[in-house]
mmCIF file of C-alpha atoms in Angstrom:
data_model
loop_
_atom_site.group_PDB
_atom_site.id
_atom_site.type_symbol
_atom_site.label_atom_id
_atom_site.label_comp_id
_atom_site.label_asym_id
_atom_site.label_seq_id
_atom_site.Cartn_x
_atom_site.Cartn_y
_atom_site.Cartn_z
ATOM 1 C CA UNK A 1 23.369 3.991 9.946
ATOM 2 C CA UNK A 2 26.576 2.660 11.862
ATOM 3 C CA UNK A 3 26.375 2.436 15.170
ATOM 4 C CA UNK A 4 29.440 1.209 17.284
ATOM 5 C CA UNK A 5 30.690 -1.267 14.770
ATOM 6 C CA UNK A 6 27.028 -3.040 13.587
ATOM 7 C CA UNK A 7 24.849 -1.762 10.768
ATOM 8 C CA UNK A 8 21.368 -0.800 11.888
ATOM 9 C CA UNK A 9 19.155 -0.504 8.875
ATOM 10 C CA UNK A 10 16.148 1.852 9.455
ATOM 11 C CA UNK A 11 12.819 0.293 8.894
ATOM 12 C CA UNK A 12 10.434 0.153 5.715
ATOM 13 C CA UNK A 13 6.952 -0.188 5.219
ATOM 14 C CA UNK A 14 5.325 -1.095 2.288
ATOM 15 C CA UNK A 15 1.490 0.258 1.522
ATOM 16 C CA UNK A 16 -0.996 -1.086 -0.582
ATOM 17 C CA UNK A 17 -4.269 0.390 -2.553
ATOM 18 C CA UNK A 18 -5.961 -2.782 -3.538
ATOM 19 C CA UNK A 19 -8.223 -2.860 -6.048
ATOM 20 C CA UNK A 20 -10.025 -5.440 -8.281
ATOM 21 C CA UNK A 21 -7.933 -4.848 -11.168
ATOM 22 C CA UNK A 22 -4.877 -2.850 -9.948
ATOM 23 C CA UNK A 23 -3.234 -2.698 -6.468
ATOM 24 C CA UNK A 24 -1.108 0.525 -6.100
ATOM 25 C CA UNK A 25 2.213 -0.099 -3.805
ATOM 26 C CA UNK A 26 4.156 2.567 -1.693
ATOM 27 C CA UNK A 27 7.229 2.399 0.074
ATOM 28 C CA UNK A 28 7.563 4.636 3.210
ATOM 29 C CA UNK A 29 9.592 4.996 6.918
ATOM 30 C CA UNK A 30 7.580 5.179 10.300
ATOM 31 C CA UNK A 31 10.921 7.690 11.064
ATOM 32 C CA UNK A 32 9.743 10.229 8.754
ATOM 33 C CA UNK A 33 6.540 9.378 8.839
ATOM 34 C CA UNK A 34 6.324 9.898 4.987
ATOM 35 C CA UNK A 35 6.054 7.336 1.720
ATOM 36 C CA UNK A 36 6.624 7.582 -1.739
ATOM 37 C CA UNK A 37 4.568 5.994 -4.801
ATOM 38 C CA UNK A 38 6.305 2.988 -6.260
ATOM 39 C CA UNK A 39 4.728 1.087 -9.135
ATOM 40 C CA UNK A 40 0.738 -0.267 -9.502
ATOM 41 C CA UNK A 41 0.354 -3.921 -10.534
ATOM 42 C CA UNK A 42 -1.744 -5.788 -12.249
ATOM 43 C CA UNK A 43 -4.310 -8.909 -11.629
ATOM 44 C CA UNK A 44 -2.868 -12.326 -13.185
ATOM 45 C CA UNK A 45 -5.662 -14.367 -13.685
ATOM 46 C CA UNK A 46 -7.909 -11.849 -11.602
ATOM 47 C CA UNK A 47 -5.297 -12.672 -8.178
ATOM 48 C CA UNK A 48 -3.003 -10.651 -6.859
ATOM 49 C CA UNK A 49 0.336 -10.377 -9.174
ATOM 50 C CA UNK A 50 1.990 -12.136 -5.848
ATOM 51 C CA UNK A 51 5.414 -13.035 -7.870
ATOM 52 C CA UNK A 52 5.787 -9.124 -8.125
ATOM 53 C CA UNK A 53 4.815 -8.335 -5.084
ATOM 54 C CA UNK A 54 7.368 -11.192 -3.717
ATOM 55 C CA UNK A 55 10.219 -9.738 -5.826
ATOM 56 C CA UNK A 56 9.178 -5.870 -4.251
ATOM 57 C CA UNK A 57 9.262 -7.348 -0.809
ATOM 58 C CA UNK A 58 12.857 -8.989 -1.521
ATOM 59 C CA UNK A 59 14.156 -5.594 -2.789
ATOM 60 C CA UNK A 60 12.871 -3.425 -0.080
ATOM 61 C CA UNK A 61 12.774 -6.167 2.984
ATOM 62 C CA UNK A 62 9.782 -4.058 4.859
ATOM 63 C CA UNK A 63 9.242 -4.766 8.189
ATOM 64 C CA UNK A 64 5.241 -4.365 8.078
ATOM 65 C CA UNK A 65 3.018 -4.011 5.310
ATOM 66 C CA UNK A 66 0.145 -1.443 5.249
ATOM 67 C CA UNK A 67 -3.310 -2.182 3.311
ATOM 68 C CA UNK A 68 -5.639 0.832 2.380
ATOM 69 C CA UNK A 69 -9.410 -0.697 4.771
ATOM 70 C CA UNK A 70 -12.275 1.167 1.854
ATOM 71 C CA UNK A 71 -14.978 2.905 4.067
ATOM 72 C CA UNK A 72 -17.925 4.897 3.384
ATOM 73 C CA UNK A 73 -18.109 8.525 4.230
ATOM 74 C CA UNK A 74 -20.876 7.494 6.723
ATOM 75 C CA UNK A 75 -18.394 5.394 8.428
ATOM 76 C CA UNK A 76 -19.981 2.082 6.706
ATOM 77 C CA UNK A 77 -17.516 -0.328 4.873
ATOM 78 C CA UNK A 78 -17.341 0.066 1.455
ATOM 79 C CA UNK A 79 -18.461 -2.779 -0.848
ATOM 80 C CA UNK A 80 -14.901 -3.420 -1.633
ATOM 81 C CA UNK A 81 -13.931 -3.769 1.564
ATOM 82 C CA UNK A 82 -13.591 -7.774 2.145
ATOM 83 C CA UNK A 83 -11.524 -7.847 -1.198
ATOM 84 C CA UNK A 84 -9.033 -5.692 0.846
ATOM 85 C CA UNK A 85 -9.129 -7.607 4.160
ATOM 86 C CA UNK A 86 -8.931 -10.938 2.267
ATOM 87 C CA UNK A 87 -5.891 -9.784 0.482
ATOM 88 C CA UNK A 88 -4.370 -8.310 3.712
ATOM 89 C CA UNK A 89 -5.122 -11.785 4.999
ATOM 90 C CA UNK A 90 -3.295 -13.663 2.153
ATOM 91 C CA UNK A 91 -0.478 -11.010 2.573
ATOM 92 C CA UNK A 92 0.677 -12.213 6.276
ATOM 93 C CA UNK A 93 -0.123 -15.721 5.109
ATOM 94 C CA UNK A 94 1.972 -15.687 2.208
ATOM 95 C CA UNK A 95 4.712 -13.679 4.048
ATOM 96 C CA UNK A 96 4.877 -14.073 7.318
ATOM 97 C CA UNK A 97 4.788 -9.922 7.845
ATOM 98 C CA UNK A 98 2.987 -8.026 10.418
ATOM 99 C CA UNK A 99 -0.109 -6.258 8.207
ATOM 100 C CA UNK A 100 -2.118 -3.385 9.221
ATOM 101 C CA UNK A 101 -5.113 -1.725 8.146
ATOM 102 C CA UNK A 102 -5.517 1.926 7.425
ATOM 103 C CA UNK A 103 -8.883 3.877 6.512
ATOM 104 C CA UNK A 104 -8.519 4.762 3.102
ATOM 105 C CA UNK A 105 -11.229 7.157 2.729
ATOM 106 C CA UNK A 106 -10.891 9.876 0.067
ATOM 107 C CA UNK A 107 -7.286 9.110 -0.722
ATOM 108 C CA UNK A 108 -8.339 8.429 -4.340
ATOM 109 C CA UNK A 109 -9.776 11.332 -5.113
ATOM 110 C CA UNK A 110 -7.043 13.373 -3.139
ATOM 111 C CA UNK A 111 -4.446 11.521 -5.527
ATOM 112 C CA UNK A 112 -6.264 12.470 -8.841
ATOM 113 C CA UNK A 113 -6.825 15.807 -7.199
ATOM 114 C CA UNK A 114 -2.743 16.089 -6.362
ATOM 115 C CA UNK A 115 -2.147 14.208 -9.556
ATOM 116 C CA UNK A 116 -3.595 16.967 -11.972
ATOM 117 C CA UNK A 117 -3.601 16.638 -15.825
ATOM 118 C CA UNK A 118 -0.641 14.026 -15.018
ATOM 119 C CA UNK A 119 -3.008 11.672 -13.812
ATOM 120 C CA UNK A 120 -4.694 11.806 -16.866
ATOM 121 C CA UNK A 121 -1.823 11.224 -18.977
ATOM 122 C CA UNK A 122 -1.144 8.380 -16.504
ATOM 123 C CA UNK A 123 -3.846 7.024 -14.943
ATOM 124 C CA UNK A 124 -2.182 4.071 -12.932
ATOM 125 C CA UNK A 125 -0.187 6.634 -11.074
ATOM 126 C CA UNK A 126 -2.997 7.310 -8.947
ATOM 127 C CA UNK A 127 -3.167 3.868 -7.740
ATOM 128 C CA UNK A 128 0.203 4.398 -6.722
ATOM 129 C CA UNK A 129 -0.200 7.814 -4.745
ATOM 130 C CA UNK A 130 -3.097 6.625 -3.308
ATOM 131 C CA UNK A 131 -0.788 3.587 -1.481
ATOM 132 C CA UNK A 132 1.411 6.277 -0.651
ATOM 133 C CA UNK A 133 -1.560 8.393 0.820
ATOM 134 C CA UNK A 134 -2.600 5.264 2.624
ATOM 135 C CA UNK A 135 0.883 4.536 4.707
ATOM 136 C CA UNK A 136 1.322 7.543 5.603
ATOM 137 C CA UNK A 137 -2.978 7.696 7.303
ATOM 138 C CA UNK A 138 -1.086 4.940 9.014
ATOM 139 C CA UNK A 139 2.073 6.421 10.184
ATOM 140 C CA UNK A 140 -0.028 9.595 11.441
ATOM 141 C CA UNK A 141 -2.484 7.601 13.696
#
């Protein structure tokens, strides 16, 4: 966007689904208040892929990250739930970025349910949507 002779780039977020063998990553703007899906990595040596995620935050330059906080439906963390504040933790170390958490409750089974038979054909796109899902719980609270 120009504005009176300077550039003005609007902000990105990147989201995160962490899991302990794939974390899905979406890219959204607070403007719009929506994301889209971008890619799911892989564990390297069972730790986050962090050269990929390094070479996704050079490429989109976010100005917070968002990580998916696992709860319970009775409001109780879910047992994965340190893995995902750890790895929020190592996130802002690593980076240097603002990172927030967002309740990711059902947003799993919401992306396998808006996934359909493609989901099945592809299961690492619901890691994926599920980021997606999970920035934009954040932008709507």
């Amino acid at each position: 966007v120009e504005q009176r002779g300077r550039t003005r780039l609007m902000a990105v977020m990147l989201g995160f689904d962490y899991g302990t063998h794939k974390i899905g990553v979406a890219v959204g703007q607070p403007l719009t208040g929506t994301a889209t899906p971008l890619t799911t990595l892989g564990m390297v040596d069972r730790k986050p892929d962090w050269q990929r995620i390094a070479d996704l935050l050079a490429e989109w330059h976010p100005s917070a990250l968002v990580v998916g906080h696992p709860f319970e439906m009775t409001d109780r963390e879910a047992n994965n739930a340190e893995g995902a504040k750890r790895f929020a933790r190592q996130l802002h170390g690593r980076f240097g970025l603002p990172v927030h958490m967002a309740d990711e409750r059902l947003t799993s089974r919401e992306a396998w349910s808006s996934l359909g038979r493609q989901a099945g054909r592809d299961p690492t796109k619901v890691d994926s949507y599920a980021a997606k899902l999970i920035l934009e719980t954040w932008f709507n609270e």
